[in-house]
mmCIF file of C-alpha atoms in Angstrom:
data_model
loop_
_atom_site.group_PDB
_atom_site.id
_atom_site.type_symbol
_atom_site.label_atom_id
_atom_site.label_comp_id
_atom_site.label_asym_id
_atom_site.label_seq_id
_atom_site.Cartn_x
_atom_site.Cartn_y
_atom_site.Cartn_z
ATOM 1 C CA MET L 1168 31.879 -20.607 -16.025
ATOM 2 C CA LEU L 1169 29.614 -23.652 -15.909
ATOM 3 C CA SER L 1170 26.563 -21.720 -14.678
ATOM 4 C CA VAL L 1171 26.807 -19.279 -17.613
ATOM 5 C CA LEU L 1172 27.144 -22.101 -20.119
ATOM 6 C CA ILE L 1173 24.146 -23.989 -18.720
ATOM 7 C CA GLY L 1174 22.128 -20.767 -18.454
ATOM 8 C CA LYS L 1175 22.822 -19.837 -22.073
ATOM 9 C CA ALA L 1176 21.759 -23.326 -23.150
ATOM 10 C CA ALA L 1177 18.519 -23.004 -21.149
ATOM 11 C CA ARG L 1178 17.910 -19.596 -22.726
ATOM 12 C CA GLY L 1179 18.396 -21.004 -26.210
ATOM 13 C CA ILE L 1180 16.020 -23.912 -25.547
ATOM 14 C CA SER L 1181 13.425 -21.538 -24.087
ATOM 15 C CA ARG L 1182 13.555 -19.281 -27.151
ATOM 16 C CA ILE L 1183 13.262 -22.233 -29.548
ATOM 17 C CA ARG L 1184 10.174 -23.410 -27.660
ATOM 18 C CA GLY L 1185 8.617 -19.926 -27.915
ATOM 19 C CA GLY L 1186 9.300 -18.793 -24.361
ATOM 20 C CA GLY L 1187 11.178 -15.694 -25.452
ATOM 21 C CA GLY L 1188 14.087 -16.567 -23.175
ATOM 22 C CA SER L 1189 12.531 -14.509 -20.412
ATOM 23 C CA ALA L 1190 12.491 -15.990 -16.880
ATOM 24 C CA PHE L 1191 13.148 -19.743 -17.061
ATOM 25 C CA PRO L 1192 16.920 -19.474 -17.716
ATOM 26 C CA GLY L 1193 17.159 -17.118 -14.758
ATOM 27 C CA LEU L 1194 15.584 -19.723 -12.519
ATOM 28 C CA VAL L 1195 18.106 -22.314 -13.709
ATOM 29 C CA VAL L 1196 21.107 -20.085 -12.967
ATOM 30 C CA GLU L 1197 19.728 -18.967 -9.591
ATOM 31 C CA LYS L 1198 19.560 -22.617 -8.535
ATOM 32 C CA LEU L 1199 23.114 -23.336 -9.748
ATOM 33 C CA ASP L 1200 24.878 -20.147 -8.682
ATOM 34 C CA LYS L 1201 23.211 -17.945 -6.071
ATOM 35 C CA ASN L 1202 25.889 -15.232 -6.356
ATOM 36 C CA PHE L 1203 25.800 -14.954 -10.167
ATOM 37 C CA LEU L 1204 23.717 -11.768 -10.278
ATOM 38 C CA ALA L 1205 25.646 -9.856 -7.629
ATOM 39 C CA ARG L 1206 29.054 -10.947 -8.905
ATOM 40 C CA THR L 1207 28.292 -9.984 -12.505
ATOM 41 C CA LEU L 1208 26.795 -6.564 -11.784
ATOM 42 C CA ARG L 1209 29.457 -5.562 -9.251
ATOM 43 C CA ARG L 1210 32.050 -5.698 -12.031
ATOM 44 C CA LEU L 1211 30.432 -2.782 -13.891
ATOM 45 C CA PRO L 1212 32.594 0.359 -13.506
ATOM 46 C CA ARG L 1213 29.652 2.771 -13.079
ATOM 47 C CA GLY L 1214 27.441 0.402 -11.148
ATOM 48 C CA VAL L 1215 23.674 -0.053 -11.242
ATOM 49 C CA ILE L 1216 20.626 2.210 -11.525
ATOM 50 C CA VAL L 1217 17.287 0.729 -10.417
ATOM 51 C CA VAL L 1218 13.972 2.171 -11.663
ATOM 52 C CA SER L 1219 10.813 1.289 -9.739
ATOM 53 C CA GLY L 1220 7.331 2.565 -8.910
ATOM 54 C CA THR L 1221 3.764 1.850 -9.935
ATOM 55 C CA ASN L 1222 3.449 3.647 -13.271
ATOM 56 C CA GLY L 1223 5.946 4.400 -16.018
ATOM 57 C CA LYS L 1224 8.794 2.002 -15.191
ATOM 58 C CA THR L 1225 9.278 0.530 -18.656
ATOM 59 C CA THR L 1226 9.192 3.786 -20.606
ATOM 60 C CA THR L 1227 11.327 5.656 -18.076
ATOM 61 C CA THR L 1228 13.919 2.869 -18.009
ATOM 62 C CA LYS L 1229 14.159 3.024 -21.802
ATOM 63 C CA MET L 1230 14.636 6.784 -21.588
ATOM 64 C CA VAL L 1231 17.395 6.477 -18.984
ATOM 65 C CA VAL L 1232 19.188 3.882 -21.102
ATOM 66 C CA GLU L 1233 19.110 6.017 -24.235
ATOM 67 C CA LEU L 1234 20.138 9.183 -22.385
ATOM 68 C CA LEU L 1235 23.180 7.375 -20.972
ATOM 69 C CA GLU L 1236 24.012 5.935 -24.394
ATOM 70 C CA GLY L 1237 23.837 9.496 -25.707
ATOM 71 C CA GLN L 1238 26.595 10.309 -23.210
ATOM 72 C CA GLY L 1239 28.812 7.662 -24.817
ATOM 73 C CA LEU L 1240 28.256 4.901 -22.235
ATOM 74 C CA LYS L 1241 27.647 1.211 -22.875
ATOM 75 C CA VAL L 1242 24.465 0.284 -21.013
ATOM 76 C CA PHE L 1243 23.085 -3.098 -19.990
ATOM 77 C CA THR L 1244 19.341 -3.286 -19.332
ATOM 78 C CA ASN L 1245 16.621 -5.929 -18.981
ATOM 79 C CA ARG L 1246 15.140 -5.213 -22.404
ATOM 80 C CA SER L 1247 12.835 -8.229 -22.332
ATOM 81 C CA GLY L 1248 10.582 -6.300 -19.963
ATOM 82 C CA SER L 1249 10.730 -9.053 -17.334
ATOM 83 C CA ASN L 1250 11.084 -6.895 -14.236
ATOM 84 C CA PHE L 1251 11.552 -9.739 -11.745
ATOM 85 C CA THR L 1252 15.018 -10.761 -10.514
ATOM 86 C CA ARG L 1253 14.991 -13.958 -12.586
ATOM 87 C CA GLY L 1254 14.164 -11.899 -15.655
ATOM 88 C CA VAL L 1255 17.230 -9.738 -15.004
ATOM 89 C CA VAL L 1256 19.406 -12.860 -14.740
ATOM 90 C CA ALA L 1257 17.936 -14.162 -18.002
ATOM 91 C CA SER L 1258 18.663 -10.840 -19.724
ATOM 92 C CA ILE L 1259 22.263 -10.964 -18.487
ATOM 93 C CA LEU L 1260 22.640 -14.446 -19.970
ATOM 94 C CA GLY L 1261 21.855 -12.988 -23.381
ATOM 95 C CA GLU L 1262 24.840 -10.618 -23.209
ATOM 96 C CA VAL L 1263 27.395 -11.979 -20.741
ATOM 97 C CA SER L 1264 30.578 -13.666 -21.953
ATOM 98 C CA LEU L 1265 31.378 -17.226 -20.944
ATOM 99 C CA SER L 1266 33.824 -15.780 -18.414
ATOM 100 C CA GLY L 1267 30.917 -13.956 -16.744
ATOM 101 C CA LYS L 1268 31.719 -10.423 -17.930
ATOM 102 C CA LEU L 1269 29.223 -7.906 -19.337
ATOM 103 C CA ASP L 1270 30.460 -5.523 -22.016
ATOM 104 C CA ALA L 1271 28.889 -2.500 -20.342
ATOM 105 C CA ASP L 1272 29.777 0.524 -18.226
ATOM 106 C CA ILE L 1273 26.533 0.678 -16.271
ATOM 107 C CA ALA L 1274 23.287 -1.263 -15.790
ATOM 108 C CA VAL L 1275 19.814 0.277 -15.767
ATOM 109 C CA LEU L 1276 17.224 -2.126 -14.431
ATOM 110 C CA GLU L 1277 13.443 -1.880 -14.304
ATOM 111 C CA LEU L 1278 12.210 -3.762 -11.254
ATOM 112 C CA ASP L 1279 8.769 -4.622 -9.949
ATOM 113 C CA GLU L 1280 8.335 -3.007 -6.515
ATOM 114 C CA ALA L 1281 8.059 -6.272 -4.576
ATOM 115 C CA HIS L 1282 10.871 -8.074 -6.388
ATOM 116 C CA ALA L 1283 13.137 -5.017 -6.214
ATOM 117 C CA VAL L 1284 13.246 -5.447 -2.438
ATOM 118 C CA HIS L 1285 14.819 -8.893 -2.863
ATOM 119 C CA PHE L 1286 17.151 -7.586 -5.577
ATOM 120 C CA VAL L 1287 18.579 -4.684 -3.555
ATOM 121 C CA LYS L 1288 19.365 -6.958 -0.623
ATOM 122 C CA ALA L 1289 21.532 -9.030 -2.963
ATOM 123 C CA VAL L 1290 22.866 -6.192 -5.143
ATOM 124 C CA ARG L 1291 22.923 -2.711 -3.627
ATOM 125 C CA PRO L 1292 22.287 -0.269 -6.500
ATOM 126 C CA ASN L 1293 24.384 2.873 -6.798
ATOM 127 C CA TYR L 1294 21.349 4.936 -7.760
ATOM 128 C CA SER L 1295 17.610 4.426 -7.622
ATOM 129 C CA LEU L 1296 14.792 6.302 -9.352
ATOM 130 C CA LEU L 1297 11.432 5.995 -7.574
ATOM 131 C CA LEU L 1298 8.518 7.207 -9.673
ATOM 132 C CA ASN L 1299 5.182 7.023 -7.848
ATOM 133 C CA VAL L 1300 2.832 5.013 -5.663
ATOM 134 C CA MET L 1301 -0.616 4.277 -7.082
ATOM 135 C CA ARG L 1302 -3.312 1.729 -6.445
ATOM 136 C CA ASP L 1303 -2.357 -1.147 -8.716
ATOM 137 C CA GLN L 1304 -2.881 -4.914 -8.483
ATOM 138 C CA LEU L 1305 -4.278 -4.650 -4.956
ATOM 139 C CA ASP L 1306 -4.575 -8.428 -4.901
ATOM 140 C CA ARG L 1307 -0.755 -8.578 -5.044
ATOM 141 C CA PHE L 1308 0.439 -5.493 -3.181
ATOM 142 C CA GLY L 1309 -2.363 -4.633 -0.785
ATOM 143 C CA GLU L 1310 -2.812 -0.970 0.113
ATOM 144 C CA ILE L 1311 -0.585 1.727 -1.339
ATOM 145 C CA ASP L 1312 1.202 2.333 1.976
ATOM 146 C CA THR L 1313 2.589 -1.187 1.577
ATOM 147 C CA THR L 1314 3.938 -0.267 -1.858
ATOM 148 C CA ALA L 1315 5.454 2.919 -0.424
ATOM 149 C CA GLY L 1316 7.231 0.772 2.172
ATOM 150 C CA LEU L 1317 8.710 -1.372 -0.591
ATOM 151 C CA LEU L 1318 10.079 1.711 -2.353
ATOM 152 C CA ARG L 1319 11.507 2.993 0.936
ATOM 153 C CA THR L 1320 13.432 -0.259 1.332
ATOM 154 C CA ILE L 1321 14.884 0.149 -2.177
ATOM 155 C CA ALA L 1322 16.026 3.681 -1.331
ATOM 156 C CA GLN L 1323 17.588 2.626 1.975
ATOM 157 C CA HIS L 1324 19.648 -0.049 0.233
ATOM 158 C CA THR L 1325 20.924 2.384 -2.424
ATOM 159 C CA THR L 1326 24.536 3.416 -1.882
ATOM 160 C CA ASP L 1327 25.031 6.765 -3.626
ATOM 161 C CA GLY L 1328 21.944 8.662 -4.765
ATOM 162 C CA VAL L 1329 18.144 8.463 -4.797
ATOM 163 C CA THR L 1330 15.927 10.410 -7.202
ATOM 164 C CA LEU L 1331 12.353 10.969 -5.991
ATOM 165 C CA ASN L 1332 9.088 12.316 -7.385
ATOM 166 C CA ARG L 1333 8.365 15.360 -5.222
ATOM 167 C CA GLU L 1334 4.737 15.490 -6.422
ATOM 168 C CA ASP L 1335 3.892 12.140 -4.818
ATOM 169 C CA ALA L 1336 3.601 12.622 -1.059
ATOM 170 C CA ARG L 1337 4.490 9.016 -0.235
ATOM 171 C CA VAL L 1338 7.536 9.021 -2.486
ATOM 172 C CA ARG L 1339 8.615 12.469 -1.315
ATOM 173 C CA ALA L 1340 8.489 11.292 2.314
ATOM 174 C CA ILE L 1341 11.069 8.584 1.587
ATOM 175 C CA ALA L 1342 13.725 11.300 1.760
ATOM 176 C CA ASP L 1343 13.105 11.609 5.516
ATOM 177 C CA SER L 1344 14.198 7.993 6.056
ATOM 178 C CA LEU L 1345 17.565 8.380 4.293
ATOM 179 C CA GLU L 1346 20.831 9.283 5.967
ATOM 180 C CA ASP L 1347 23.881 8.782 3.741
ATOM 181 C CA GLN L 1348 22.422 8.952 0.224
ATOM 182 C CA GLU L 1349 22.327 12.083 -1.910
ATOM 183 C CA VAL L 1350 18.657 12.900 -2.612
ATOM 184 C CA SER L 1351 17.422 14.707 -5.718
ATOM 185 C CA PHE L 1352 13.892 15.401 -6.912
ATOM 186 C CA PHE L 1353 11.986 15.820 -10.164
ATOM 187 C CA GLY L 1354 8.655 17.605 -10.300
ATOM 188 C CA LEU L 1355 5.999 19.713 -11.977
ATOM 189 C CA SER L 1356 5.311 23.409 -12.250
ATOM 190 C CA GLN L 1357 2.379 24.734 -10.231
ATOM 191 C CA GLN L 1358 0.100 24.978 -13.269
ATOM 192 C CA LEU L 1359 0.665 21.332 -14.272
ATOM 193 C CA ARG L 1360 -0.050 19.685 -10.925
ATOM 194 C CA SER L 1361 -3.787 19.402 -11.512
ATOM 195 C CA HIS L 1362 -3.051 17.485 -14.739
ATOM 196 C CA PHE L 1363 -1.238 14.715 -12.823
ATOM 197 C CA PRO L 1364 -3.344 14.027 -9.712
ATOM 198 C CA SER L 1365 -2.261 11.367 -7.265
ATOM 199 C CA ASP L 1366 -4.807 9.107 -5.605
ATOM 200 C CA ASP L 1367 -4.661 11.356 -2.539
ATOM 201 C CA ASP L 1368 -5.197 14.498 -4.617
ATOM 202 C CA LEU L 1369 -8.449 13.070 -5.970
ATOM 203 C CA HIS L 1370 -9.851 12.773 -2.451
ATOM 204 C CA GLN L 1371 -8.118 15.714 -0.743
ATOM 205 C CA SER L 1372 -8.489 18.745 -2.974
ATOM 206 C CA GLY L 1373 -5.398 20.935 -2.963
ATOM 207 C CA ALA L 1374 -3.450 18.751 -0.520
ATOM 208 C CA ASN L 1375 -0.301 18.525 -2.620
ATOM 209 C CA GLN L 1376 -0.423 22.154 -3.736
ATOM 210 C CA ALA L 1377 -0.444 23.260 -0.110
ATOM 211 C CA ALA L 1378 2.589 21.124 0.810
ATOM 212 C CA ASP L 1379 6.008 22.655 1.330
ATOM 213 C CA LEU L 1380 7.723 21.057 -1.649
ATOM 214 C CA PRO L 1381 11.504 20.666 -1.884
ATOM 215 C CA GLU L 1382 13.506 22.162 -4.729
ATOM 216 C CA ALA L 1383 13.657 19.867 -7.771
ATOM 217 C CA GLY L 1384 16.656 19.549 -10.068
ATOM 218 C CA VAL L 1385 14.374 18.918 -13.057
ATOM 219 C CA VAL L 1386 10.887 20.439 -13.345
ATOM 220 C CA LEU L 1387 8.440 19.882 -16.188
ATOM 221 C CA GLU L 1388 7.277 23.478 -16.690
ATOM 222 C CA GLU L 1389 4.910 23.136 -19.643
ATOM 223 C CA LEU L 1390 3.328 20.563 -21.925
ATOM 224 C CA THR L 1391 3.576 21.500 -25.599
ATOM 225 C CA ASP L 1392 1.826 19.957 -28.608
ATOM 226 C CA ASP L 1393 4.837 17.807 -29.457
ATOM 227 C CA GLY L 1394 6.974 17.768 -26.313
ATOM 228 C CA GLY L 1395 7.675 19.781 -23.216
ATOM 229 C CA THR L 1396 9.535 22.634 -21.554
ATOM 230 C CA TYR L 1397 11.761 21.832 -18.576
ATOM 231 C CA ARG L 1398 13.709 23.744 -15.972
ATOM 232 C CA ILE L 1399 16.971 21.854 -15.578
ATOM 233 C CA GLY L 1400 19.025 23.345 -12.790
ATOM 234 C CA GLY L 1401 18.618 27.026 -13.514
ATOM 235 C CA GLU L 1402 18.153 26.668 -17.271
ATOM 236 C CA GLN L 1403 14.886 26.439 -19.213
ATOM 237 C CA VAL L 1404 14.951 23.976 -22.110
ATOM 238 C CA SER L 1405 12.261 23.018 -24.637
ATOM 239 C CA THR L 1406 12.332 19.961 -26.866
ATOM 240 C CA GLN L 1407 10.168 17.875 -29.115
ATOM 241 C CA LEU L 1408 9.550 14.273 -28.068
ATOM 242 C CA THR L 1409 8.945 11.148 -30.114
ATOM 243 C CA VAL L 1410 6.960 9.500 -27.295
ATOM 244 C CA ASN L 1411 3.281 10.389 -26.926
ATOM 245 C CA GLY L 1412 1.202 11.404 -23.931
ATOM 246 C CA ALA L 1413 1.524 13.780 -21.002
ATOM 247 C CA TYR L 1414 2.491 10.941 -18.678
ATOM 248 C CA ASN L 1415 5.512 10.099 -20.846
ATOM 249 C CA THR L 1416 6.565 13.748 -20.852
ATOM 250 C CA PHE L 1417 6.601 13.657 -17.046
ATOM 251 C CA ASN L 1418 8.503 10.361 -17.194
ATOM 252 C CA SER L 1419 11.138 12.146 -19.246
ATOM 253 C CA ALA L 1420 11.695 14.638 -16.405
ATOM 254 C CA ALA L 1421 12.359 11.675 -14.112
ATOM 255 C CA ALA L 1422 14.859 10.199 -16.576
ATOM 256 C CA LEU L 1423 16.689 13.509 -16.926
ATOM 257 C CA ALA L 1424 16.905 13.866 -13.155
ATOM 258 C CA VAL L 1425 18.451 10.468 -12.423
ATOM 259 C CA VAL L 1426 20.966 10.719 -15.275
ATOM 260 C CA ARG L 1427 22.070 14.136 -14.027
ATOM 261 C CA GLN L 1428 22.480 12.718 -10.537
ATOM 262 C CA ALA L 1429 24.412 9.669 -11.720
ATOM 263 C CA LEU L 1430 26.798 11.543 -14.033
ATOM 264 C CA GLY L 1431 27.136 14.761 -12.067
ATOM 265 C CA GLU L 1432 29.163 17.560 -13.623
ATOM 266 C CA SER L 1433 30.382 15.348 -16.471
ATOM 267 C CA VAL L 1434 26.951 15.335 -18.124
ATOM 268 C CA ASP L 1435 26.705 16.913 -21.595
ATOM 269 C CA GLN L 1436 23.325 18.653 -21.416
ATOM 270 C CA GLU L 1437 23.064 19.338 -25.148
ATOM 271 C CA ALA L 1438 23.601 15.649 -25.905
ATOM 272 C CA LEU L 1439 21.167 14.782 -23.120
ATOM 273 C CA ILE L 1440 18.323 16.777 -24.675
ATOM 274 C CA ASP L 1441 19.139 15.541 -28.172
ATOM 275 C CA ALA L 1442 18.960 11.924 -27.010
ATOM 276 C CA LEU L 1443 15.689 12.599 -25.168
ATOM 277 C CA SER L 1444 14.047 13.964 -28.313
ATOM 278 C CA ARG L 1445 14.783 10.709 -30.150
ATOM 279 C CA VAL L 1446 13.557 8.159 -27.592
ATOM 280 C CA SER L 1447 10.813 6.045 -29.164
ATOM 281 C CA PRO L 1448 7.885 4.561 -27.204
ATOM 282 C CA ALA L 1449 8.572 1.437 -25.193
ATOM 283 C CA PHE L 1450 6.968 -1.853 -26.194
ATOM 284 C CA GLY L 1451 3.171 -1.414 -26.109
ATOM 285 C CA ARG L 1452 3.329 1.882 -24.194
ATOM 286 C CA GLY L 1453 1.957 4.626 -26.414
ATOM 287 C CA GLU L 1454 3.152 2.635 -29.413
ATOM 288 C CA SER L 1455 1.807 3.838 -32.763
ATOM 289 C CA LEU L 1456 1.421 1.379 -35.646
ATOM 290 C CA GLN L 1457 0.227 1.888 -39.206
ATOM 291 C CA VAL L 1458 -2.753 -0.254 -40.217
ATOM 292 C CA ASN L 1459 -4.308 0.194 -43.670
ATOM 293 C CA GLY L 1460 -2.794 3.654 -43.971
ATOM 294 C CA GLN L 1461 -4.116 4.904 -40.605
ATOM 295 C CA PRO L 1462 -2.348 5.146 -37.218
ATOM 296 C CA LEU L 1463 -3.361 2.680 -34.526
ATOM 297 C CA ASP L 1464 -2.147 3.651 -31.055
ATOM 298 C CA LEU L 1465 -1.800 1.201 -28.180
ATOM 299 C CA VAL L 1466 -2.223 2.842 -24.766
ATOM 300 C CA LEU L 1467 -1.418 0.600 -21.810
ATOM 301 C CA VAL L 1468 -3.746 1.039 -18.811
ATOM 302 C CA LYS L 1469 -3.394 -0.813 -15.535
ATOM 303 C CA ASN L 1470 -4.745 1.380 -12.730
ATOM 304 C CA PRO L 1471 -6.972 4.451 -12.211
ATOM 305 C CA SER L 1472 -4.191 7.023 -12.515
ATOM 306 C CA GLY L 1473 -2.774 5.533 -15.696
ATOM 307 C CA PHE L 1474 -6.177 5.249 -17.357
ATOM 308 C CA ARG L 1475 -7.128 8.817 -16.389
ATOM 309 C CA LEU L 1476 -3.872 10.193 -17.798
ATOM 310 C CA GLY L 1477 -4.257 8.103 -20.951
ATOM 311 C CA LEU L 1478 -7.726 9.503 -21.555
ATOM 312 C CA SER L 1479 -6.678 13.091 -20.834
ATOM 313 C CA SER L 1480 -3.540 12.900 -22.982
ATOM 314 C CA PHE L 1481 -5.323 12.127 -26.248
ATOM 315 C CA SER L 1482 -8.353 13.757 -27.798
ATOM 316 C CA ALA L 1483 -11.107 11.294 -28.695
ATOM 317 C CA GLU L 1484 -12.374 13.511 -31.528
ATOM 318 C CA GLY L 1485 -12.134 11.885 -34.930
ATOM 319 C CA VAL L 1486 -10.686 8.664 -33.511
ATOM 320 C CA SER L 1487 -12.173 5.173 -33.401
ATOM 321 C CA THR L 1488 -11.699 3.726 -29.891
ATOM 322 C CA MET L 1489 -11.531 0.201 -28.539
ATOM 323 C CA ILE L 1490 -11.100 -0.811 -24.881
ATOM 324 C CA ALA L 1491 -9.578 -4.229 -24.074
ATOM 325 C CA ILE L 1492 -9.673 -5.363 -20.432
ATOM 326 C CA ASN L 1493 -8.215 -8.640 -19.181
ATOM 327 C CA ASP L 1494 -7.855 -9.781 -15.578
ATOM 328 C CA ASN L 1495 -5.027 -12.288 -15.845
ATOM 329 C CA TYR L 1496 -2.344 -12.407 -13.156
ATOM 330 C CA ALA L 1497 -0.098 -9.868 -14.914
ATOM 331 C CA ASP L 1498 -3.037 -7.446 -15.208
ATOM 332 C CA GLY L 1499 -4.183 -7.803 -11.608
ATOM 333 C CA ARG L 1500 -7.315 -9.781 -10.876
ATOM 334 C CA ASP L 1501 -9.223 -6.992 -9.110
ATOM 335 C CA MET L 1502 -10.809 -4.731 -11.757
ATOM 336 C CA SER L 1503 -12.934 -2.690 -9.363
ATOM 337 C CA TRP L 1504 -10.581 0.228 -10.015
ATOM 338 C CA LEU L 1505 -12.367 0.842 -13.333
ATOM 339 C CA TRP L 1506 -15.072 2.552 -11.279
ATOM 340 C CA ASP L 1507 -12.526 5.175 -10.181
ATOM 341 C CA VAL L 1508 -12.004 6.341 -13.770
ATOM 342 C CA SER L 1509 -14.281 8.837 -15.501
ATOM 343 C CA PHE L 1510 -15.000 7.936 -19.124
ATOM 344 C CA GLU L 1511 -17.039 11.032 -19.961
ATOM 345 C CA SER L 1512 -14.399 12.224 -22.448
ATOM 346 C CA LEU L 1513 -15.440 9.295 -24.697
ATOM 347 C CA ARG L 1514 -19.150 10.152 -24.581
ATOM 348 C CA ALA L 1515 -19.337 12.320 -27.714
ATOM 349 C CA GLN L 1516 -17.447 9.918 -30.008
ATOM 350 C CA GLY L 1517 -18.448 6.671 -28.329
ATOM 351 C CA VAL L 1518 -16.500 3.396 -28.291
ATOM 352 C CA THR L 1519 -16.407 1.092 -31.319
ATOM 353 C CA ARG L 1520 -15.579 -2.174 -29.540
ATOM 354 C CA VAL L 1521 -15.256 -3.382 -25.948
ATOM 355 C CA THR L 1522 -13.280 -6.606 -25.600
ATOM 356 C CA GLY L 1523 -11.262 -8.865 -23.335
ATOM 357 C CA VAL L 1524 -12.015 -11.225 -20.466
ATOM 358 C CA ARG L 1525 -13.758 -8.436 -18.562
ATOM 359 C CA ALA L 1526 -15.474 -6.904 -21.598
ATOM 360 C CA TYR L 1527 -18.920 -6.940 -20.020
ATOM 361 C CA ASP L 1528 -17.658 -5.326 -16.804
ATOM 362 C CA MET L 1529 -16.117 -2.569 -18.916
ATOM 363 C CA ALA L 1530 -19.304 -2.168 -20.935
ATOM 364 C CA LEU L 1531 -21.318 -1.785 -17.735
ATOM 365 C CA ARG L 1532 -18.886 0.874 -16.535
ATOM 366 C CA LEU L 1533 -19.317 2.796 -19.801
ATOM 367 C CA LYS L 1534 -23.090 2.563 -19.478
ATOM 368 C CA TYR L 1535 -22.981 4.299 -16.098
ATOM 369 C CA ASP L 1536 -21.048 7.186 -17.687
ATOM 370 C CA ALA L 1537 -23.531 7.283 -20.605
ATOM 371 C CA VAL L 1538 -20.796 6.383 -23.098
ATOM 372 C CA PRO L 1539 -22.292 4.617 -26.137
ATOM 373 C CA PHE L 1540 -20.530 1.573 -27.586
ATOM 374 C CA ASP L 1541 -21.214 -0.281 -30.831
ATOM 375 C CA ALA L 1542 -20.545 -3.846 -29.695
ATOM 376 C CA VAL L 1543 -19.117 -6.060 -26.968
ATOM 377 C CA GLU L 1544 -16.940 -8.943 -28.181
ATOM 378 C CA PRO L 1545 -14.879 -10.747 -25.492
ATOM 379 C CA ASP L 1546 -12.689 -12.521 -28.058
ATOM 380 C CA LEU L 1547 -9.712 -10.183 -28.610
ATOM 381 C CA LYS L 1548 -8.794 -11.419 -32.072
ATOM 382 C CA LYS L 1549 -12.333 -11.221 -33.411
ATOM 383 C CA ALA L 1550 -12.871 -7.813 -31.810
ATOM 384 C CA LEU L 1551 -9.668 -6.439 -33.360
ATOM 385 C CA ASP L 1552 -10.688 -7.648 -36.823
ATOM 386 C CA GLU L 1553 -14.097 -6.011 -36.425
ATOM 387 C CA PHE L 1554 -12.555 -2.832 -35.028
ATOM 388 C CA ILE L 1555 -10.161 -2.410 -37.945
ATOM 389 C CA ALA L 1556 -12.887 -3.133 -40.506
ATOM 390 C CA ALA L 1557 -15.561 -0.944 -38.908
ATOM 391 C CA GLU L 1558 -14.194 2.521 -39.719
ATOM 392 C CA PRO L 1559 -11.236 2.041 -42.071
ATOM 393 C CA GLU L 1560 -10.838 5.760 -42.783
ATOM 394 C CA LYS L 1561 -10.351 6.755 -39.136
ATOM 395 C CA PRO L 1562 -7.251 6.768 -36.909
ATOM 396 C CA LYS L 1563 -7.608 4.200 -34.138
ATOM 397 C CA ARG L 1564 -6.742 3.983 -30.460
ATOM 398 C CA VAL L 1565 -6.834 0.970 -28.154
ATOM 399 C CA PHE L 1566 -6.779 1.310 -24.370
ATOM 400 C CA CYS L 1567 -5.638 -2.092 -23.120
ATOM 401 C CA THR L 1568 -4.415 -3.938 -20.056
ATOM 402 C CA TYR L 1569 -1.062 -5.711 -20.222
ATOM 403 C CA THR L 1570 -2.026 -9.212 -21.341
ATOM 404 C CA ALA L 1571 -4.629 -7.805 -23.735
ATOM 405 C CA MET L 1572 -1.890 -5.644 -25.251
ATOM 406 C CA LEU L 1573 0.349 -8.688 -25.766
ATOM 407 C CA ALA L 1574 -2.413 -10.615 -27.533
ATOM 408 C CA LEU L 1575 -3.437 -7.659 -29.684
ATOM 409 C CA ARG L 1576 0.150 -6.937 -30.756
ATOM 410 C CA LYS L 1577 0.536 -10.554 -31.816
ATOM 411 C CA HIS L 1578 -2.569 -10.386 -33.994
ATOM 412 C CA LEU L 1579 -1.636 -6.932 -35.320
ATOM 413 C CA SER L 1580 1.497 -8.503 -36.823
ATOM 414 C CA GLU L 1581 -0.849 -10.011 -39.413
ATOM 415 C CA TYR L 1582 -1.800 -6.471 -40.482
ATOM 416 C CA THR L 1583 1.442 -4.524 -40.171
ATOM 417 C CA GLU L 1584 5.053 -4.650 -39.032
ATOM 418 C CA VAL L 1585 5.241 -4.955 -35.256
ATOM 419 C CA GLU L 1586 8.513 -4.712 -33.372
ATOM 420 C CA ALA L 1587 9.427 -8.053 -31.837
ATOM 421 C CA PHE L 1588 9.290 -8.419 -28.061
ATOM 422 C CA ALA L 1589 12.946 -9.240 -27.313
#
């Protein structure tokens, strides 16, 4: 097919020029062949799973992929992390044959909420997993009810089954708008709900606990030191996890739920749990690197809920901390949400460096919570060098927005081995 050949050439040129092959080739193919995406994905025997929501898309998508691979399936996914439609097309170009065929049984696609709406109108997914609705990039999405509407559209265009977060009132309510799709839920035990507050929960104490919640096929019952305990159907299962953080443990419940819905009775639960225990952190999300013999953890933060969970998931004791805040387009330009996060947990240990485009805004926020910091250095590279040198004997943790994370990972490759961003 001519469009595939030209697209592959554009992808190769983009990678040579340092573009990573991400979105540009997708744009080229979209212009040449408007039906390329739909035609290619419709040929997959087990169809398409779409993962969307505000927080946790990348990690949860990776989990779903590896759980399905653990069931013996060949899985196509947009590994580059470009969660726009053109990014999906570009990812396909990296794996499709010249005849336009993917060597895969099923596709699992992470999609940005707004772009997913355009995707599902072109390619109706067989299953969708909708994670949550949080205030994020308000300059792009507006209020969270708008984001909830986008997720509802995704669900309504799904053909077979929709998996919803029962703990998020806006996501849970999507079930009421569905007619033909099978609906399943994932959720939390009563004692864990206060650990994962939604934006509404923070302003309406006890609102979610008082709701009449539907039965969930997968429930995260307990957080353990190195994993979690789940109720899957009627069975209680505990496992260790390679990923870090309470938020990723809850993401794993979501991944389990959608895979069980998609595979039905054919699922091998023992293999499912084994695969889950071996899933490594997604690119830049709870990633742990070794620098000068000490761990350095990268914790992605992009909205109040994510930052709160990041802070509560890791003890600050004995750890050197840096906060890196950018406000580029991919981060969201409106950083006022930092004032909705409490930083008191950092008060005793303090913060070693504050960096990024909005370093001084972040420093002011810390001052209001009486959190001491050693220095403010807006230049990310210089700040990282100073941070690593300041307390070489201590483990390190960096809370960073998306574009700050990309820049820091690039510079960290001068210190240690860093997995390439495919």
